Coordinates of C-alpha atoms in Angstrom, one line a residue:
Chain A
M77 CA -1.2 3.7 -107.9
R78 CA -1.8 0.7 -105.7
V79 CA -2.7 3.0 -102.7
L80 CA -5.3 4.8 -104.9
G81 CA -6.8 1.5 -105.9
Y82 CA -7.2 0.5 -102.2
A83 CA -8.6 3.9 -101.4
E84 CA -11.1 3.6 -104.2
R85 CA -12.3 0.2 -103.1
L86 CA -12.6 1.4 -99.5
L87 CA -14.7 4.4 -100.6
W88 CA -17.0 2.2 -102.8
T89 CA -17.6 -0.1 -99.8
C90 CA -18.1 2.7 -97.3
G91 CA -20.5 4.5 -99.7
L92 CA -22.5 1.4 -100.5
L93 CA -22.8 0.5 -96.9
C94 CA -24.0 3.9 -95.9
V95 CA -26.5 4.1 -98.7
G96 CA -27.7 0.5 -97.9
Y97 CA -28.1 1.4 -94.2
C98 CA -30.3 4.4 -95.2
L99 CA -32.3 2.3 -97.6
V100 CA -33.0 -0.3 -95.0
L101 CA -34.2 2.3 -92.6
G102 CA -36.3 3.8 -95.3
V103 CA -37.9 0.5 -96.1
Q104 CA -38.5 -0.1 -92.3
A105 CA -40.2 3.3 -92.0
K106 CA -42.4 2.6 -95.1
E107 CA -43.4 -0.8 -93.6
T108 CA -44.3 0.8 -90.3
Q109 CA -46.2 3.6 -92.2
R110 CA -48.1 0.9 -94.0
L111 CA -49.1 -0.8 -90.8
A112 CA -50.1 2.5 -89.2
E113 CA -52.4 3.3 -92.1
R114 CA -54.2 0.0 -91.5
I115 CA -55.0 1.2 -87.9
G116 CA -58.5 2.5 -87.7
E117 CA -59.7 0.5 -90.7
P118 CA -62.6 -1.9 -89.9
L119 CA -61.3 -5.3 -89.0
P120 CA -62.3 -8.3 -91.2
A121 CA -65.2 -10.2 -89.5
R122 CA -63.0 -13.3 -89.0
I123 CA -60.5 -11.4 -86.8
A124 CA -61.5 -11.0 -83.2
P125 CA -61.6 -7.3 -82.1
D126 CA -59.2 -8.1 -79.2
A127 CA -56.6 -9.8 -81.4
P128 CA -53.2 -8.1 -81.1
P129 CA -52.1 -5.9 -84.0
A130 CA -49.6 -7.3 -86.5
A131 CA -46.9 -5.0 -85.2
G132 CA -47.3 -4.8 -81.5
D133 CA -45.3 -1.6 -81.1
V134 CA -47.2 0.5 -83.6
I135 CA -50.0 2.0 -81.6
G136 CA -51.5 4.5 -84.0
R137 CA -50.9 7.3 -86.5
I138 CA -50.5 11.1 -86.3
E139 CA -51.7 13.3 -89.1
I140 CA -51.4 17.1 -89.6
P141 CA -53.3 17.7 -92.8
A142 CA -52.1 21.3 -93.3
L143 CA -48.5 20.1 -93.2
A144 CA -49.1 16.9 -95.2
L145 CA -47.6 15.1 -92.2
S146 CA -48.6 11.5 -91.6
A147 CA -46.5 9.2 -89.4
P148 CA -46.9 6.0 -87.4
I149 CA -46.8 6.2 -83.6
T150 CA -44.7 3.6 -81.9
A151 CA -45.1 2.5 -78.3
D152 CA -41.7 3.9 -77.1
Y153 CA -39.2 6.5 -78.1
D154 CA -36.0 4.5 -78.2
K155 CA -33.6 4.8 -81.1
D156 CA -35.1 2.0 -83.2
S157 CA -38.7 3.2 -82.6
L158 CA -37.8 6.8 -83.7
H159 CA -36.3 5.4 -87.0
R160 CA -39.7 3.8 -87.7
G161 CA -42.1 6.5 -86.6
V162 CA -43.0 9.0 -83.9
G163 CA -42.4 7.7 -80.4
H164 CA -45.0 7.8 -77.6
I165 CA -43.5 8.7 -74.3
P166 CA -44.5 6.0 -71.8
G167 CA -46.3 7.3 -68.8
T168 CA -48.0 10.1 -70.7
A169 CA -51.6 9.8 -71.9
V170 CA -52.6 7.5 -74.7
P171 CA -54.1 9.1 -77.8
G172 CA -57.4 10.8 -76.8
G173 CA -56.7 10.0 -73.2
L174 CA -57.3 12.2 -70.2
G175 CA -53.9 13.8 -69.6
T176 CA -51.1 15.0 -71.8
V177 CA -50.0 12.8 -74.7
G178 CA -46.3 13.1 -75.3
L179 CA -44.9 12.3 -78.8
A180 CA -41.3 12.7 -79.9
G181 CA -40.0 12.5 -83.5
H182 CA -36.9 13.1 -85.5
R183 CA -36.6 16.7 -86.8
D184 CA -34.9 15.4 -90.0
S185 CA -37.5 12.8 -90.9
F186 CA -41.1 12.5 -89.6
F187 CA -41.3 15.8 -87.7
R188 CA -39.4 17.8 -90.4
P189 CA -42.7 19.5 -91.5
L190 CA -43.2 20.8 -87.9
R191 CA -41.0 23.8 -88.7
R192 CA -44.1 25.2 -90.5
V193 CA -46.7 24.4 -87.8
A194 CA -49.0 27.3 -86.7
A195 CA -51.7 27.9 -84.1
K196 CA -55.2 26.5 -84.9
M197 CA -53.9 23.7 -87.2
E198 CA -55.7 20.4 -86.7
V199 CA -53.8 17.4 -85.4
R200 CA -55.4 14.0 -85.7
L201 CA -54.3 11.0 -83.6
I202 CA -55.7 7.7 -84.9
D203 CA -55.6 4.5 -82.8
K204 CA -57.7 1.4 -82.7
S205 CA -60.4 3.2 -80.7
G206 CA -60.9 5.8 -83.4
T207 CA -59.8 9.3 -84.4
Y208 CA -59.2 12.1 -81.9
H209 CA -58.9 15.7 -83.0
Y210 CA -56.5 18.2 -81.4
V211 CA -56.0 21.9 -82.2
V212 CA -52.5 23.5 -82.0
D213 CA -52.4 26.3 -79.4
S214 CA -48.8 27.4 -79.3
T215 CA -45.1 26.4 -79.9
E216 CA -42.1 27.1 -77.8
I217 CA -38.4 26.4 -77.7
V218 CA -37.1 24.9 -74.5
S219 CA -34.0 23.3 -73.0
P220 CA -34.0 19.4 -72.8
D221 CA -34.4 19.5 -69.0
K222 CA -37.8 21.3 -69.2
V223 CA -39.9 18.1 -68.7
G224 CA -42.7 20.1 -67.3
V225 CA -44.1 20.5 -70.9
L226 CA -45.5 16.9 -70.4
N227 CA -47.3 17.8 -67.1
I228 CA -51.1 17.2 -67.0
A229 CA -52.9 20.5 -67.6
S230 CA -56.4 21.6 -66.8
R231 CA -57.6 19.9 -70.0
P232 CA -56.4 17.0 -72.1
E233 CA -53.5 18.1 -74.3
L234 CA -50.9 16.9 -76.8
T235 CA -47.2 17.8 -76.7
L236 CA -45.1 17.2 -79.8
I237 CA -41.3 17.2 -79.2
T238 CA -38.5 17.5 -81.7
C239 CA -34.9 18.8 -81.7
F240 CA -34.1 22.5 -82.5
P241 CA -32.6 24.2 -84.5
F242 CA -34.1 22.2 -87.4
D243 CA -31.0 22.7 -89.6
Y244 CA -28.4 22.0 -86.9
V245 CA -25.8 19.3 -87.8
G246 CA -25.3 16.9 -84.9
A247 CA -27.0 16.8 -81.5
A248 CA -29.2 19.9 -81.3
P249 CA -29.0 21.8 -78.0
E250 CA -32.7 22.7 -77.7
R251 CA -36.2 21.2 -78.2
F252 CA -39.1 22.5 -80.3
I253 CA -42.4 22.0 -78.5
V254 CA -45.9 22.1 -80.0
H255 CA -48.8 22.4 -77.6
A256 CA -52.3 21.3 -78.7
H257 CA -55.5 20.5 -76.9
L258 CA -58.1 17.8 -77.4
L259 CA -61.5 18.8 -78.9
S260 CA -63.5 15.8 -77.8
A261 CA -62.7 12.9 -75.5
S262 CA -65.0 10.7 -77.6
P263 CA -63.4 9.3 -80.8
D264 CA -65.0 9.9 -84.2
G265 CA -67.6 7.4 -85.5
V266 CA -66.9 4.8 -82.7
S267 CA -69.2 3.8 -79.8
A268 CA -67.9 5.2 -76.5
I269 CA -67.6 1.7 -74.9
H270 CA -65.3 -0.6 -76.8
Chain B
M262 CA -57.8 25.9 -16.2
R263 CA -56.7 22.8 -18.1
L264 CA -60.0 21.1 -17.2
K265 CA -61.9 24.1 -18.7
A266 CA -59.9 23.9 -21.8
L267 CA -60.5 20.2 -22.2
I268 CA -64.3 20.7 -21.6
F269 CA -64.3 23.5 -24.2
C270 CA -62.5 21.3 -26.8
A271 CA -64.8 18.4 -26.1
S272 CA -67.9 20.5 -26.5
L273 CA -66.5 21.9 -29.7
C274 CA -66.0 18.4 -31.0
L275 CA -69.5 17.3 -29.8
F276 CA -71.3 20.2 -31.4
S277 CA -69.3 20.6 -34.5
P278 CA -71.8 20.0 -37.4
T279 CA -69.2 18.6 -39.7
V280 CA -68.3 15.8 -37.4
W281 CA -71.8 14.7 -37.2
A282 CA -72.8 15.4 -40.7
A283 CA -69.9 13.3 -42.1
G284 CA -71.2 10.2 -40.4
P285 CA -69.0 7.3 -39.6
A286 CA -65.5 7.3 -41.1
T287 CA -66.1 4.1 -43.1
P288 CA -69.8 3.7 -43.6
A289 CA -71.2 0.5 -45.0
A290 CA -74.6 -0.6 -46.4
D291 CA -76.2 -3.7 -47.8
F292 CA -78.3 -3.6 -50.9
T293 CA -80.1 -5.8 -53.3
I294 CA -80.7 -5.0 -57.0
S295 CA -83.3 -6.6 -59.3
N296 CA -82.0 -5.3 -62.6
P297 CA -78.4 -5.3 -64.0
S298 CA -76.7 -2.1 -63.0
H299 CA -73.3 -0.7 -63.7
I300 CA -70.9 0.6 -61.2
P301 CA -67.4 1.8 -62.3
G302 CA -65.8 -1.1 -64.2
V303 CA -68.3 -3.7 -63.3
T304 CA -71.8 -4.8 -64.1
L305 CA -73.8 -5.9 -61.1
E306 CA -76.2 -8.7 -61.9
P307 CA -79.4 -9.0 -59.8
G308 CA -78.4 -10.1 -56.3
S309 CA -77.3 -8.9 -52.9
Y310 CA -74.2 -6.7 -52.3
T311 CA -72.5 -4.6 -49.7
I312 CA -70.9 -1.2 -50.3
H313 CA -68.5 0.5 -47.9
V314 CA -66.0 3.3 -47.8
V315 CA -62.5 1.9 -47.6
S316 CA -60.7 5.2 -47.2
R317 CA -61.4 8.9 -47.1
L318 CA -58.8 11.2 -48.7
S319 CA -58.8 15.0 -49.1
D320 CA -60.8 15.2 -52.3
R321 CA -62.0 11.7 -52.9
V322 CA -63.1 8.4 -51.2
I323 CA -62.2 4.9 -52.1
L324 CA -65.3 2.6 -52.2
K325 CA -65.6 -1.1 -52.4
V326 CA -68.6 -3.2 -53.5
D327 CA -68.7 -7.0 -52.6
S328 CA -71.3 -9.5 -53.6
V329 CA -72.7 -11.7 -51.0
K330 CA -71.9 -14.7 -53.3
G331 CA -68.3 -13.6 -53.3
D332 CA -67.9 -13.3 -57.0
V333 CA -67.6 -9.5 -57.2
H334 CA -65.0 -7.4 -55.3
S335 CA -64.7 -4.1 -57.0
T336 CA -62.8 -1.1 -55.6
F337 CA -63.3 2.3 -57.2
L338 CA -63.2 6.1 -56.5
G339 CA -66.0 8.4 -55.5
I340 CA -66.2 12.1 -54.8
P341 CA -68.5 13.8 -52.2
N342 CA -70.8 16.0 -54.2
G343 CA -73.0 18.4 -52.3
N344 CA -74.7 19.6 -55.5
I345 CA -76.6 16.3 -55.9
Q346 CA -79.9 16.4 -54.1
K347 CA -79.9 13.9 -51.3
P348 CA -82.5 11.2 -51.6
S349 CA -85.1 10.7 -48.9
A350 CA -83.5 7.5 -47.7
S351 CA -80.0 6.1 -47.9
G352 CA -79.2 4.0 -50.9
P353 CA -78.2 4.3 -54.6
V354 CA -78.6 7.3 -56.8
R355 CA -79.1 6.5 -60.5
W356 CA -78.2 8.5 -63.6
A357 CA -81.5 9.8 -65.1
N358 CA -80.9 8.3 -68.6
P359 CA -79.4 4.9 -69.4
A360 CA -76.2 5.0 -71.3
D361 CA -75.8 2.6 -74.3
G362 CA -79.0 0.9 -73.1
S363 CA -77.6 0.2 -69.6
Q364 CA -78.4 1.6 -66.2
Y365 CA -75.5 3.3 -64.4
L366 CA -75.4 4.1 -60.7
K367 CA -74.5 7.8 -60.2
G368 CA -73.5 7.5 -56.6
W369 CA -74.5 6.4 -53.1
Y370 CA -76.0 8.1 -50.1
F371 CA -74.9 6.6 -46.8
P372 CA -77.1 7.0 -43.8
G373 CA -76.1 10.2 -41.9
G374 CA -73.9 11.4 -44.6
S375 CA -73.5 15.1 -45.5
S376 CA -73.6 14.5 -49.2
V377 CA -74.0 11.9 -51.9
I378 CA -70.8 10.2 -52.9
E379 CA -70.6 10.3 -56.7
F380 CA -69.0 7.4 -58.5
V381 CA -65.9 8.1 -60.7
Y382 CA -66.1 6.1 -63.9
P383 CA -63.4 4.9 -66.3
K384 CA -63.1 7.2 -69.3
A385 CA -65.1 5.0 -71.8
E386 CA -68.0 4.5 -69.4
A387 CA -68.0 8.2 -68.4
V388 CA -68.1 9.2 -72.1
A389 CA -71.2 7.0 -72.6
I390 CA -72.9 8.5 -69.5
A391 CA -72.0 12.1 -70.5
T392 CA -73.4 11.5 -74.0
S393 CA -76.8 10.6 -72.6
N394 CA -77.0 12.8 -69.5
P395 CA -76.7 16.6 -69.3
A396 CA -74.3 16.7 -66.4
K397 CA -70.6 16.6 -65.6
V398 CA -69.5 13.0 -65.1
P399 CA -66.5 12.3 -62.9
A400 CA -63.9 10.2 -64.8
V401 CA -60.4 8.8 -64.5
D402 CA -58.1 7.4 -67.1
P403 CA -55.6 5.1 -65.5
G404 CA -54.2 4.0 -68.8
S405 CA -53.2 7.6 -69.6
E406 CA -51.2 7.9 -66.4
G407 CA -49.1 4.8 -66.9
K408 CA -51.4 2.7 -64.8
V409 CA -53.4 -0.5 -65.6
T410 CA -57.2 -0.9 -65.3
D411 CA -59.1 0.3 -62.3
N412 CA -59.8 -3.1 -60.8
T413 CA -56.1 -3.8 -60.2
L414 CA -55.1 -0.3 -59.0
S415 CA -53.6 -0.1 -55.5
Q416 CA -54.9 2.5 -53.0
E417 CA -51.8 4.5 -53.5
D418 CA -52.5 4.7 -57.2
M419 CA -56.0 5.7 -56.5
Q420 CA -54.8 8.6 -54.4
L421 CA -52.6 9.9 -57.2
L422 CA -55.0 9.5 -60.1
T423 CA -56.1 12.7 -61.8
L424 CA -59.9 13.3 -61.6
W425 CA -61.7 14.7 -64.6
L426 CA -65.2 15.9 -65.4
L427 CA -66.7 15.0 -68.7
S428 CA -69.7 16.8 -70.2
L429 CA -71.5 17.1 -73.5
E430 CA -70.8 20.5 -74.9
Q431 CA -70.1 22.4 -78.1
V432 CA -66.4 21.9 -78.2
G433 CA -66.0 20.7 -81.7
P434 CA -64.5 22.7 -84.6
S435 CA -65.9 25.9 -83.0
D436 CA -62.7 26.0 -80.9
A437 CA -60.8 26.2 -84.1
G438 CA -62.8 29.2 -85.2
D439 CA -65.4 27.5 -87.3
T440 CA -68.7 28.1 -85.5
A441 CA -70.9 27.0 -88.3
S442 CA -69.8 23.3 -88.2
A443 CA -69.6 23.1 -84.4
K444 CA -71.1 19.8 -83.1
P445 CA -71.7 18.4 -79.6
S446 CA -68.6 16.7 -78.3
I447 CA -67.3 15.4 -75.0
K448 CA -65.4 18.2 -73.2
A449 CA -63.0 17.2 -70.4
V450 CA -61.8 19.4 -67.7
R451 CA -59.7 18.6 -64.7
Y452 CA -61.7 18.2 -61.5
T453 CA -59.5 19.9 -59.0
Q454 CA -56.0 21.2 -59.3
E455 CA -54.6 20.9 -55.9
A456 CA -51.1 22.2 -55.3
S457 CA -49.5 18.8 -55.6
V458 CA -46.1 18.1 -57.0
Q459 CA -46.4 16.2 -60.3
K460 CA -43.8 13.5 -60.7
P461 CA -42.1 14.0 -64.1
V462 CA -42.6 11.0 -66.5
I463 CA -39.0 11.4 -67.9
K464 CA -35.8 12.9 -66.7
A465 CA -35.0 14.9 -69.9
L466 CA -36.8 15.6 -73.2
P467 CA -35.9 13.0 -75.9
H468 CA -33.0 13.5 -78.2
T469 CA -34.6 13.5 -81.6
A470 CA -31.9 14.0 -84.2
S471 CA -31.0 10.9 -86.1
R472 CA -27.7 10.2 -87.8
V473 CA -29.4 9.2 -91.0
P474 CA -28.7 12.5 -92.8
L475 CA -25.0 12.4 -91.8
V476 CA -24.8 8.7 -92.9
W477 CA -26.5 9.6 -96.2
L478 CA -24.1 12.5 -96.7
L479 CA -21.1 10.3 -95.8
G480 CA -22.2 7.6 -98.2
F481 CA -22.9 10.1 -101.0
C482 CA -19.4 11.7 -100.5
S483 CA -17.7 8.3 -100.4
L484 CA -19.4 7.2 -103.7
L485 CA -18.5 10.6 -105.3
A486 CA -14.8 10.3 -104.2
A487 CA -14.7 6.7 -105.3
A488 CA -16.1 7.7 -108.7
L489 CA -13.5 10.5 -108.9
L490 CA -10.7 8.1 -108.2
R491 CA -12.0 5.7 -110.8
L492 CA -12.0 8.6 -113.3
I493 CA -8.5 9.6 -112.4
A494 CA -7.3 6.0 -112.7
Y495 CA -9.1 5.6 -116.0
S496 CA -7.6 8.9 -117.4
R497 CA -4.1 7.8 -116.2
M498 CA -4.5 4.4 -117.8
S499 CA -5.6 5.9 -121.1
A500 CA -2.7 8.4 -120.9
L501 CA -0.3 5.5 -120.3
N502 CA -1.8 3.6 -123.2
Q503 CA -1.5 6.5 -125.5
E504 CA 2.2 7.0 -124.5
S505 CA 3.0 3.3 -125.1
L506 CA 1.3 3.5 -128.5
L507 CA 3.3 6.5 -129.4
R508 CA 6.5 4.8 -128.3
E509 CA 5.7 1.8 -130.4

């Protein structure tokens, strides 16, 4: 009877800790999302345009309207960054940049809708310079060592990376890749020179 | 026999048109401007300057502009472009239309050169030029290759930067199949794709499966099991209570 009592207390503690951990991550993600949604909005006149953003590691936002996907883009793809958004792979192009933009996201959170992605869907990358439009060309499943998917191609591109299979429990053995290309090197509604 | 071979080689070198047409390896020129003019990354105020070729590479040259006063030292890339009509005299070649109200220099023609050296602009400036000029504008985007701004790039970085050509074309939603709403946009294509080995930016593709679903499941199961135990304990207690009541 006493053992069952201890077991019950242990289970309550463990359960509440796990749920609390998930809730904290959820709140963090929501906060990052809120910050990302402010990117691209006109700055108040009293704030200098060169002033650093409130959260230095949120560099923009990704949107795929057809999948109702909207997620913050963080400056790196470390564990913490991937909990709060989609991670930009340093060394790849910046949103709208001349090169290949590499973004990685969790298949069980921000990039979960990618399982329904299809060719010709529009992808928007929004950063402080404006909104850039990409169009999905293709998808592929590759092994984790195939880093060539991030190489610079003959035109500016976007590569989205997430783990595959989507329903795999644990460390998935493959990677799901989405290839898209940039429509215009000039952002929407913003002067070319910032 | 050796002498003949030497003379043959020397004459080949002497009469080779490419050697003469290319001019000196690192040509230089002095110039004065009376109106503010843009070169890649810098605005030149009215004054005297010198421009010279720092280094010639396979598909590009590195140029440097210094002001006589000593306040401007700008290094940037250029590409020899045989399609630009050579001016009658050596000197600057300007873009036909100003961009964002500013005059941009298109390139430089050095005395004795075989072609005009076209300036390669940072992306934002190249977009502005391409928007107002119907031509392909050479561009680089150091920020998209993990590099900092042009003015602080080393010569090694400049050798490795990818060159692009930007032009104003119908590349809007027409690419997505909607020709009706196509609008002029800035199309970018890679300048040359030489057979160079591209250094990978990462060793392996990121691992993107979080433990959150597992933690959530573990927490849910723990709470469920704890609730079950509570229920068992409660039912046992009530059974014991009933038993004791019956005994009494």
